[in-house]
Amino acid sequence: MEEASCSNLLLVSLPLLVLLFLLVSRRRRETSPAARLPVSLLVVAGSGGHTTEMLRALSALPAPRYSPRLYLLGGSDPLSRAKILAHEETWGARGGEVRVEEVLRCREVAEPLGRSLLKAAVATVQAMWILLTVSQPPQLVLCNGPGTCLPILLAAWISSLIRLPLHLLYGPPPPGGDGDGGSSATRWRPRLVFLESVCRVHSLSLSARLSRCLVDHLVVQWPQIQQQQSGGWRWAAKTTYLGRVV
């Protein structure tokens, strides 16, 4: 009797699973990279030199291809905000929607570790809220060194897991606007890239070492670092040397 019930359940479930697969496949084809639409971008902007390096790296990219653009700052940082807005007036003038948000800065100078961890947890929740409420989730995340990048990278993973059931059922949200797109448009989570600071000549920064298990690509700007990091954990991102990016 139980075997008959299981067989009937399989006969009913199998067509439903096939139908679900066809619907999801059709949705993914409609939002395939062939549409060549813009890639939504999240940039983690640290303070001081980190922001300057990131903006220089962005200058090499075509602004219309990366839209909308979301910048996340660590704490109240009016100088970095001013740099971003000034950069967008020139580089971003070619097109694209821009948004600048803030999360709690994780650590101040000489701050106790326990307090820093608590602030990092708050920053993660803040970043998750931003990523879950934006109209178009980022498909590419770029960061380059400040400790604030760690909670944001973690938030990108968690928010993507929360969105995963909707992604499987309906496919990724279609990008808007004109321009070129990338393969990240069909991924269930954004592609995460860590750009190591040009100041790191012989070794990785602490943020880079901690981020290796979260990011897809770790880009360094000095060949000796890539040679030094040729081994490492199997699940950690391999270092990539592309020359001087900034």
PDB file of C-alpha atoms in Angstrom:
ATOM      1  CA  MET A   1       0.000   0.000   0.000  1.00  0.00           C
ATOM      2  CA  GLU A   2       2.804   2.405   0.907  1.00  0.00           C
ATOM      3  CA  GLU A   3       4.668   1.540  -2.306  1.00  0.00           C
ATOM      4  CA  ALA A   4       1.561   2.332  -4.342  1.00  0.00           C
ATOM      5  CA  SER A   5       1.162   5.688  -2.591  1.00  0.00           C
ATOM      6  CA  CYS A   6       4.790   6.571  -3.273  1.00  0.00           C
ATOM      7  CA  SER A   7       4.405   5.632  -6.924  1.00  0.00           C
ATOM      8  CA  ASN A   8       1.312   7.802  -7.272  1.00  0.00           C
ATOM      9  CA  LEU A   9       3.114  10.685  -5.579  1.00  0.00           C
ATOM     10  CA  LEU A  10       6.011  10.369  -8.008  1.00  0.00           C
ATOM     11  CA  LEU A  11       3.662  10.277 -10.993  1.00  0.00           C
ATOM     12  CA  VAL A  12       2.009  13.484  -9.814  1.00  0.00           C
ATOM     13  CA  SER A  13       5.217  15.263  -8.795  1.00  0.00           C
ATOM     14  CA  LEU A  14       7.319  14.477 -11.855  1.00  0.00           C
ATOM     15  CA  PRO A  15       5.224  16.491 -14.357  1.00  0.00           C
ATOM     16  CA  LEU A  16       5.119  19.417 -11.929  1.00  0.00           C
ATOM     17  CA  LEU A  17       8.899  19.362 -11.565  1.00  0.00           C
ATOM     18  CA  VAL A  18       9.343  19.217 -15.336  1.00  0.00           C
ATOM     19  CA  LEU A  19       6.933  22.142 -15.774  1.00  0.00           C
ATOM     20  CA  LEU A  20       8.795  24.147 -13.125  1.00  0.00           C
ATOM     21  CA  PHE A  21      12.109  23.441 -14.852  1.00  0.00           C
ATOM     22  CA  LEU A  22      10.723  24.575 -18.210  1.00  0.00           C
ATOM     23  CA  LEU A  23       9.341  27.788 -16.729  1.00  0.00           C
ATOM     24  CA  VAL A  24      12.617  28.621 -15.007  1.00  0.00           C
ATOM     25  CA  SER A  25      14.635  27.790 -18.131  1.00  0.00           C
ATOM     26  CA  ARG A  26      12.412  29.987 -20.273  1.00  0.00           C
ATOM     27  CA  ARG A  27      12.728  32.868 -17.842  1.00  0.00           C
ATOM     28  CA  ARG A  28      16.514  32.536 -17.811  1.00  0.00           C
ATOM     29  CA  ARG A  29      16.682  32.538 -21.598  1.00  0.00           C
ATOM     30  CA  GLU A  30      14.650  35.739 -21.681  1.00  0.00           C
ATOM     31  CA  THR A  31      17.142  37.411 -19.316  1.00  0.00           C
ATOM     32  CA  SER A  32      20.247  35.852 -20.866  1.00  0.00           C
ATOM     33  CA  PRO A  33      23.496  37.793 -21.370  1.00  0.00           C
ATOM     34  CA  ALA A  34      22.695  37.956 -25.065  1.00  0.00           C
ATOM     35  CA  ALA A  35      20.459  40.902 -24.225  1.00  0.00           C
ATOM     36  CA  ARG A  36      23.693  42.779 -23.378  1.00  0.00           C
ATOM     37  CA  LEU A  37      22.107  45.054 -20.826  1.00  0.00           C
ATOM     38  CA  PRO A  38      23.993  47.018 -18.155  1.00  0.00           C
ATOM     39  CA  VAL A  39      25.473  45.313 -15.120  1.00  0.00           C
ATOM     40  CA  SER A  40      24.387  46.717 -11.760  1.00  0.00           C
ATOM     41  CA  LEU A  41      27.428  47.634  -9.672  1.00  0.00           C
ATOM     42  CA  LEU A  42      28.161  47.962  -5.959  1.00  0.00           C
ATOM     43  CA  VAL A  43      31.361  49.777  -4.982  1.00  0.00           C
ATOM     44  CA  VAL A  44      32.691  49.630  -1.419  1.00  0.00           C
ATOM     45  CA  ALA A  45      34.429  52.952  -0.816  1.00  0.00           C
ATOM     46  CA  GLY A  46      36.892  53.185   2.047  1.00  0.00           C
ATOM     47  CA  SER A  47      38.245  56.402   3.429  1.00  0.00           C
ATOM     48  CA  GLY A  48      41.139  58.443   2.067  1.00  0.00           C
ATOM     49  CA  GLY A  49      43.420  56.608  -0.342  1.00  0.00           C
ATOM     50  CA  HIS A  50      41.111  53.610  -0.712  1.00  0.00           C
ATOM     51  CA  THR A  51      38.409  55.773  -2.267  1.00  0.00           C
ATOM     52  CA  THR A  52      40.921  57.481  -4.552  1.00  0.00           C
ATOM     53  CA  GLU A  53      42.291  54.137  -5.797  1.00  0.00           C
ATOM     54  CA  MET A  54      38.825  52.752  -6.437  1.00  0.00           C
ATOM     55  CA  LEU A  55      37.712  55.810  -8.385  1.00  0.00           C
ATOM     56  CA  ARG A  56      40.855  55.622 -10.531  1.00  0.00           C
ATOM     57  CA  ALA A  57      40.117  51.977 -11.275  1.00  0.00           C
ATOM     58  CA  LEU A  58      36.527  52.830 -12.209  1.00  0.00           C
ATOM     59  CA  SER A  59      37.753  55.462 -14.658  1.00  0.00           C
ATOM     60  CA  ALA A  60      39.007  52.655 -16.910  1.00  0.00           C
ATOM     61  CA  LEU A  61      35.493  51.196 -17.193  1.00  0.00           C
ATOM     62  CA  PRO A  62      32.697  52.405 -19.498  1.00  0.00           C
ATOM     63  CA  ALA A  63      30.164  54.072 -17.207  1.00  0.00           C
ATOM     64  CA  PRO A  64      27.042  53.232 -19.298  1.00  0.00           C
ATOM     65  CA  ARG A  65      27.846  49.526 -19.056  1.00  0.00           C
ATOM     66  CA  TYR A  66      27.668  49.578 -15.253  1.00  0.00           C
ATOM     67  CA  SER A  67      24.350  50.954 -14.086  1.00  0.00           C
ATOM     68  CA  PRO A  68      22.831  51.492 -11.618  1.00  0.00           C
ATOM     69  CA  ARG A  69      25.837  52.163  -9.399  1.00  0.00           C
ATOM     70  CA  LEU A  70      25.582  51.889  -5.621  1.00  0.00           C
ATOM     71  CA  TYR A  71      28.387  53.212  -3.416  1.00  0.00           C
ATOM     72  CA  LEU A  72      28.615  52.096   0.219  1.00  0.00           C
ATOM     73  CA  LEU A  73      30.677  54.150   2.670  1.00  0.00           C
ATOM     74  CA  GLY A  74      31.900  53.138   6.103  1.00  0.00           C
ATOM     75  CA  GLY A  75      30.469  55.618   8.575  1.00  0.00           C
ATOM     76  CA  SER A  76      30.014  59.320   8.072  1.00  0.00           C
ATOM     77  CA  ASP A  77      32.720  60.180   5.535  1.00  0.00           C
ATOM     78  CA  PRO A  78      31.904  63.510   3.873  1.00  0.00           C
ATOM     79  CA  LEU A  79      35.265  63.655   2.081  1.00  0.00           C
ATOM     80  CA  SER A  80      34.784  60.293   0.335  1.00  0.00           C
ATOM     81  CA  ARG A  81      31.194  61.195  -0.505  1.00  0.00           C
ATOM     82  CA  ALA A  82      32.386  64.453  -2.087  1.00  0.00           C
ATOM     83  CA  LYS A  83      35.044  62.580  -4.096  1.00  0.00           C
ATOM     84  CA  ILE A  84      32.466  60.111  -5.398  1.00  0.00           C
ATOM     85  CA  LEU A  85      29.986  62.786  -6.428  1.00  0.00           C
ATOM     86  CA  ALA A  86      32.727  64.807  -8.151  1.00  0.00           C
ATOM     87  CA  HIS A  87      33.921  61.693  -9.983  1.00  0.00           C
ATOM     88  CA  GLU A  88      30.383  60.883 -11.106  1.00  0.00           C
ATOM     89  CA  GLU A  89      29.956  64.381 -12.544  1.00  0.00           C
ATOM     90  CA  THR A  90      32.678  63.598 -15.094  1.00  0.00           C
ATOM     91  CA  TRP A  91      33.026  59.825 -15.499  1.00  0.00           C
ATOM     92  CA  GLY A  92      29.405  59.056 -14.698  1.00  0.00           C
ATOM     93  CA  ALA A  93      28.054  61.885 -16.837  1.00  0.00           C
ATOM     94  CA  ARG A  94      27.979  59.444 -19.757  1.00  0.00           C
ATOM     95  CA  GLY A  95      25.055  57.654 -18.179  1.00  0.00           C
ATOM     96  CA  GLY A  96      23.831  55.604 -15.254  1.00  0.00           C
ATOM     97  CA  GLU A  97      21.867  55.914 -12.040  1.00  0.00           C
ATOM     98  CA  VAL A  98      23.932  56.623  -8.900  1.00  0.00           C
ATOM     99  CA  ARG A  99      23.174  56.088  -5.223  1.00  0.00           C
ATOM    100  CA  VAL A 100      25.438  56.643  -2.196  1.00  0.00           C
ATOM    101  CA  GLU A 101      24.649  54.963   1.151  1.00  0.00           C
ATOM    102  CA  GLU A 102      26.427  54.509   4.477  1.00  0.00           C
ATOM    103  CA  VAL A 103      26.916  51.636   6.905  1.00  0.00           C
ATOM    104  CA  LEU A 104      28.487  51.763  10.341  1.00  0.00           C
ATOM    105  CA  ARG A 105      32.268  51.980  10.273  1.00  0.00           C
ATOM    106  CA  CYS A 106      33.593  48.754  11.771  1.00  0.00           C
ATOM    107  CA  ARG A 107      36.657  49.929  13.596  1.00  0.00           C
ATOM    108  CA  GLU A 108      38.235  53.120  14.830  1.00  0.00           C
ATOM    109  CA  VAL A 109      41.892  53.505  15.769  1.00  0.00           C
ATOM    110  CA  ALA A 110      42.778  51.671  19.031  1.00  0.00           C
ATOM    111  CA  GLU A 111      39.203  50.424  19.439  1.00  0.00           C
ATOM    112  CA  PRO A 112      38.721  47.188  21.451  1.00  0.00           C
ATOM    113  CA  LEU A 113      38.177  44.026  19.392  1.00  0.00           C
ATOM    114  CA  GLY A 114      34.843  43.190  21.020  1.00  0.00           C
ATOM    115  CA  ARG A 115      33.371  46.563  20.140  1.00  0.00           C
ATOM    116  CA  SER A 116      34.694  46.266  16.580  1.00  0.00           C
ATOM    117  CA  LEU A 117      33.024  42.865  16.140  1.00  0.00           C
ATOM    118  CA  LEU A 118      29.726  44.246  17.421  1.00  0.00           C
ATOM    119  CA  LYS A 119      29.918  47.181  15.003  1.00  0.00           C
ATOM    120  CA  ALA A 120      30.783  44.776  12.174  1.00  0.00           C
ATOM    121  CA  ALA A 121      27.621  42.790  12.934  1.00  0.00           C
ATOM    122  CA  VAL A 122      25.551  45.990  12.829  1.00  0.00           C
ATOM    123  CA  ALA A 123      27.198  47.002   9.537  1.00  0.00           C
ATOM    124  CA  THR A 124      26.355  43.577   8.068  1.00  0.00           C
ATOM    125  CA  VAL A 125      22.674  43.982   8.956  1.00  0.00           C
ATOM    126  CA  GLN A 126      22.637  47.525   7.549  1.00  0.00           C
ATOM    127  CA  ALA A 127      24.227  46.352   4.291  1.00  0.00           C
ATOM    128  CA  MET A 128      21.767  43.446   4.036  1.00  0.00           C
ATOM    129  CA  TRP A 129      18.848  45.843   4.411  1.00  0.00           C
ATOM    130  CA  ILE A 130      20.199  48.068   1.653  1.00  0.00           C
ATOM    131  CA  LEU A 131      20.866  45.131  -0.681  1.00  0.00           C
ATOM    132  CA  LEU A 132      17.438  43.602  -0.084  1.00  0.00           C
ATOM    133  CA  THR A 133      15.546  46.855  -0.629  1.00  0.00           C
ATOM    134  CA  VAL A 134      17.276  48.204  -3.740  1.00  0.00           C
ATOM    135  CA  SER A 135      15.166  47.943  -6.869  1.00  0.00           C
ATOM    136  CA  GLN A 136      17.951  46.106  -8.698  1.00  0.00           C
ATOM    137  CA  PRO A 137      20.399  43.945  -6.711  1.00  0.00           C
ATOM    138  CA  PRO A 138      24.072  44.385  -7.646  1.00  0.00           C
ATOM    139  CA  GLN A 139      25.504  41.877 -10.088  1.00  0.00           C
ATOM    140  CA  LEU A 140      29.104  42.948  -9.466  1.00  0.00           C
ATOM    141  CA  VAL A 141      30.699  44.029  -6.180  1.00  0.00           C
ATOM    142  CA  LEU A 142      34.065  45.836  -6.158  1.00  0.00           C
ATOM    143  CA  CYS A 143      36.043  46.527  -2.988  1.00  0.00           C
ATOM    144  CA  ASN A 144      39.653  47.407  -2.348  1.00  0.00           C
ATOM    145  CA  GLY A 145      40.814  47.267   1.200  1.00  0.00           C
ATOM    146  CA  PRO A 146      38.974  48.924   4.079  1.00  0.00           C
ATOM    147  CA  GLY A 147      37.696  46.711   6.884  1.00  0.00           C
ATOM    148  CA  THR A 148      34.163  47.797   5.975  1.00  0.00           C
ATOM    149  CA  CYS A 149      34.328  45.547   2.922  1.00  0.00           C
ATOM    150  CA  LEU A 150      34.094  42.383   5.059  1.00  0.00           C
ATOM    151  CA  PRO A 151      30.557  42.981   6.436  1.00  0.00           C
ATOM    152  CA  ILE A 152      29.405  44.098   2.986  1.00  0.00           C
ATOM    153  CA  LEU A 153      30.805  40.982   1.285  1.00  0.00           C
ATOM    154  CA  LEU A 154      29.142  38.831   3.936  1.00  0.00           C
ATOM    155  CA  ALA A 155      25.885  40.745   3.469  1.00  0.00           C
ATOM    156  CA  ALA A 156      26.083  40.138  -0.293  1.00  0.00           C
ATOM    157  CA  TRP A 157      26.235  36.381   0.336  1.00  0.00           C
ATOM    158  CA  ILE A 158      23.417  36.335   2.908  1.00  0.00           C
ATOM    159  CA  SER A 159      21.061  38.581   0.913  1.00  0.00           C
ATOM    160  CA  SER A 160      21.685  36.435  -2.174  1.00  0.00           C
ATOM    161  CA  LEU A 161      20.749  33.306  -0.209  1.00  0.00           C
ATOM    162  CA  ILE A 162      17.542  35.015   0.907  1.00  0.00           C
ATOM    163  CA  ARG A 163      16.734  35.902  -2.709  1.00  0.00           C
ATOM    164  CA  LEU A 164      17.674  32.442  -4.019  1.00  0.00           C
ATOM    165  CA  PRO A 165      14.160  30.873  -3.880  1.00  0.00           C
ATOM    166  CA  LEU A 166      12.738  33.788  -5.894  1.00  0.00           C
ATOM    167  CA  HIS A 167      15.642  33.529  -8.313  1.00  0.00           C
ATOM    168  CA  LEU A 168      14.962  29.818  -8.868  1.00  0.00           C
ATOM    169  CA  LEU A 169      11.247  30.375  -9.385  1.00  0.00           C
ATOM    170  CA  TYR A 170      11.246  33.518 -11.507  1.00  0.00           C
ATOM    171  CA  GLY A 171      14.824  34.041 -12.658  1.00  0.00           C
ATOM    172  CA  PRO A 172      16.940  37.133 -11.962  1.00  0.00           C
ATOM    173  CA  PRO A 173      15.305  40.555 -12.169  1.00  0.00           C
ATOM    174  CA  PRO A 174      15.775  42.013 -15.654  1.00  0.00           C
ATOM    175  CA  PRO A 175      18.290  44.882 -15.801  1.00  0.00           C
ATOM    176  CA  GLY A 176      17.103  48.185 -17.175  1.00  0.00           C
ATOM    177  CA  GLY A 177      18.566  50.743 -19.517  1.00  0.00           C
ATOM    178  CA  ASP A 178      20.850  50.408 -22.496  1.00  0.00           C
ATOM    179  CA  GLY A 179      24.365  49.151 -22.894  1.00  0.00           C
ATOM    180  CA  ASP A 180      26.318  45.951 -22.547  1.00  0.00           C
ATOM    181  CA  GLY A 181      25.726  43.240 -20.012  1.00  0.00           C
ATOM    182  CA  GLY A 182      27.729  40.384 -18.623  1.00  0.00           C
ATOM    183  CA  SER A 183      27.338  36.767 -17.632  1.00  0.00           C
ATOM    184  CA  SER A 184      26.671  37.878 -14.047  1.00  0.00           C
ATOM    185  CA  ALA A 185      23.113  38.738 -15.100  1.00  0.00           C
ATOM    186  CA  THR A 186      22.111  35.072 -14.794  1.00  0.00           C
ATOM    187  CA  ARG A 187      23.967  34.282 -11.552  1.00  0.00           C
ATOM    188  CA  TRP A 188      22.098  33.739  -8.305  1.00  0.00           C
ATOM    189  CA  ARG A 189      24.577  35.979  -6.483  1.00  0.00           C
ATOM    190  CA  PRO A 190      26.810  38.886  -7.506  1.00  0.00           C
ATOM    191  CA  ARG A 191      30.368  38.363  -8.662  1.00  0.00           C
ATOM    192  CA  LEU A 192      32.648  39.579  -5.860  1.00  0.00           C
ATOM    193  CA  VAL A 193      36.016  41.154  -6.692  1.00  0.00           C
ATOM    194  CA  PHE A 194      38.639  42.398  -4.223  1.00  0.00           C
ATOM    195  CA  LEU A 195      41.204  44.823  -5.661  1.00  0.00           C
ATOM    196  CA  GLU A 196      44.258  44.922  -3.409  1.00  0.00           C
ATOM    197  CA  SER A 197      45.776  48.335  -2.786  1.00  0.00           C
ATOM    198  CA  VAL A 198      48.794  49.339  -4.849  1.00  0.00           C
ATOM    199  CA  CYS A 199      50.522  50.074  -1.539  1.00  0.00           C
ATOM    200  CA  ARG A 200      50.644  46.341  -0.773  1.00  0.00           C
ATOM    201  CA  VAL A 201      53.893  45.424  -2.527  1.00  0.00           C
ATOM    202  CA  HIS A 202      55.132  42.303  -0.713  1.00  0.00           C
ATOM    203  CA  SER A 203      52.141  40.847   1.131  1.00  0.00           C
ATOM    204  CA  LEU A 204      48.356  40.887   1.267  1.00  0.00           C
ATOM    205  CA  SER A 205      46.525  43.190   3.638  1.00  0.00           C
ATOM    206  CA  LEU A 206      44.539  41.719   6.517  1.00  0.00           C
ATOM    207  CA  SER A 207      41.277  42.598   4.739  1.00  0.00           C
ATOM    208  CA  ALA A 208      42.428  40.756   1.607  1.00  0.00           C
ATOM    209  CA  ARG A 209      43.417  37.653   3.575  1.00  0.00           C
ATOM    210  CA  LEU A 210      40.075  37.582   5.379  1.00  0.00           C
ATOM    211  CA  SER A 211      38.138  38.217   2.154  1.00  0.00           C
ATOM    212  CA  ARG A 212      39.719  35.396   0.143  1.00  0.00           C
ATOM    213  CA  CYS A 213      37.060  32.906   1.236  1.00  0.00           C
ATOM    214  CA  LEU A 214      34.234  35.264   0.236  1.00  0.00           C
ATOM    215  CA  VAL A 215      35.302  36.716  -3.121  1.00  0.00           C
ATOM    216  CA  ASP A 216      35.511  35.217  -6.602  1.00  0.00           C
ATOM    217  CA  HIS A 217      38.606  37.134  -7.657  1.00  0.00           C
ATOM    218  CA  LEU A 218      41.455  38.700  -5.683  1.00  0.00           C
ATOM    219  CA  VAL A 219      43.352  41.129  -7.923  1.00  0.00           C
ATOM    220  CA  VAL A 220      46.853  42.218  -6.899  1.00  0.00           C
ATOM    221  CA  GLN A 221      48.995  44.921  -8.481  1.00  0.00           C
ATOM    222  CA  TRP A 222      52.462  43.487  -7.862  1.00  0.00           C
ATOM    223  CA  PRO A 223      53.673  40.159  -9.345  1.00  0.00           C
ATOM    224  CA  GLN A 224      55.611  39.113  -6.244  1.00  0.00           C
ATOM    225  CA  ILE A 225      52.380  38.918  -4.245  1.00  0.00           C
ATOM    226  CA  GLN A 226      50.838  36.528  -6.773  1.00  0.00           C
ATOM    227  CA  GLN A 227      53.948  34.336  -6.641  1.00  0.00           C
ATOM    228  CA  GLN A 228      53.859  34.394  -2.859  1.00  0.00           C
ATOM    229  CA  GLN A 229      50.176  33.417  -2.785  1.00  0.00           C
ATOM    230  CA  SER A 230      50.399  30.655  -5.433  1.00  0.00           C
ATOM    231  CA  GLY A 231      49.388  28.021  -2.879  1.00  0.00           C
ATOM    232  CA  GLY A 232      46.741  28.474  -0.202  1.00  0.00           C
ATOM    233  CA  TRP A 233      43.375  26.983   0.596  1.00  0.00           C
ATOM    234  CA  ARG A 234      41.473  25.237  -2.164  1.00  0.00           C
ATOM    235  CA  TRP A 235      38.270  27.147  -1.384  1.00  0.00           C
ATOM    236  CA  ALA A 236      39.941  30.547  -1.300  1.00  0.00           C
ATOM    237  CA  ALA A 237      40.076  32.833  -4.327  1.00  0.00           C
ATOM    238  CA  LYS A 238      43.331  32.675  -6.269  1.00  0.00           C
ATOM    239  CA  THR A 239      45.258  35.885  -6.707  1.00  0.00           C
ATOM    240  CA  THR A 240      45.288  37.449 -10.162  1.00  0.00           C
ATOM    241  CA  TYR A 241      47.960  39.865 -11.325  1.00  0.00           C
ATOM    242  CA  LEU A 242      46.777  42.344 -13.965  1.00  0.00           C
ATOM    243  CA  GLY A 243      49.548  44.916 -13.686  1.00  0.00           C
ATOM    244  CA  ARG A 244      49.070  48.353 -12.202  1.00  0.00           C
ATOM    245  CA  VAL A 245      45.331  48.993 -12.170  1.00  0.00           C
ATOM    246  CA  VAL A 246      45.627  52.437 -10.546  1.00  0.00           C
TER     247      VAL A 246
END
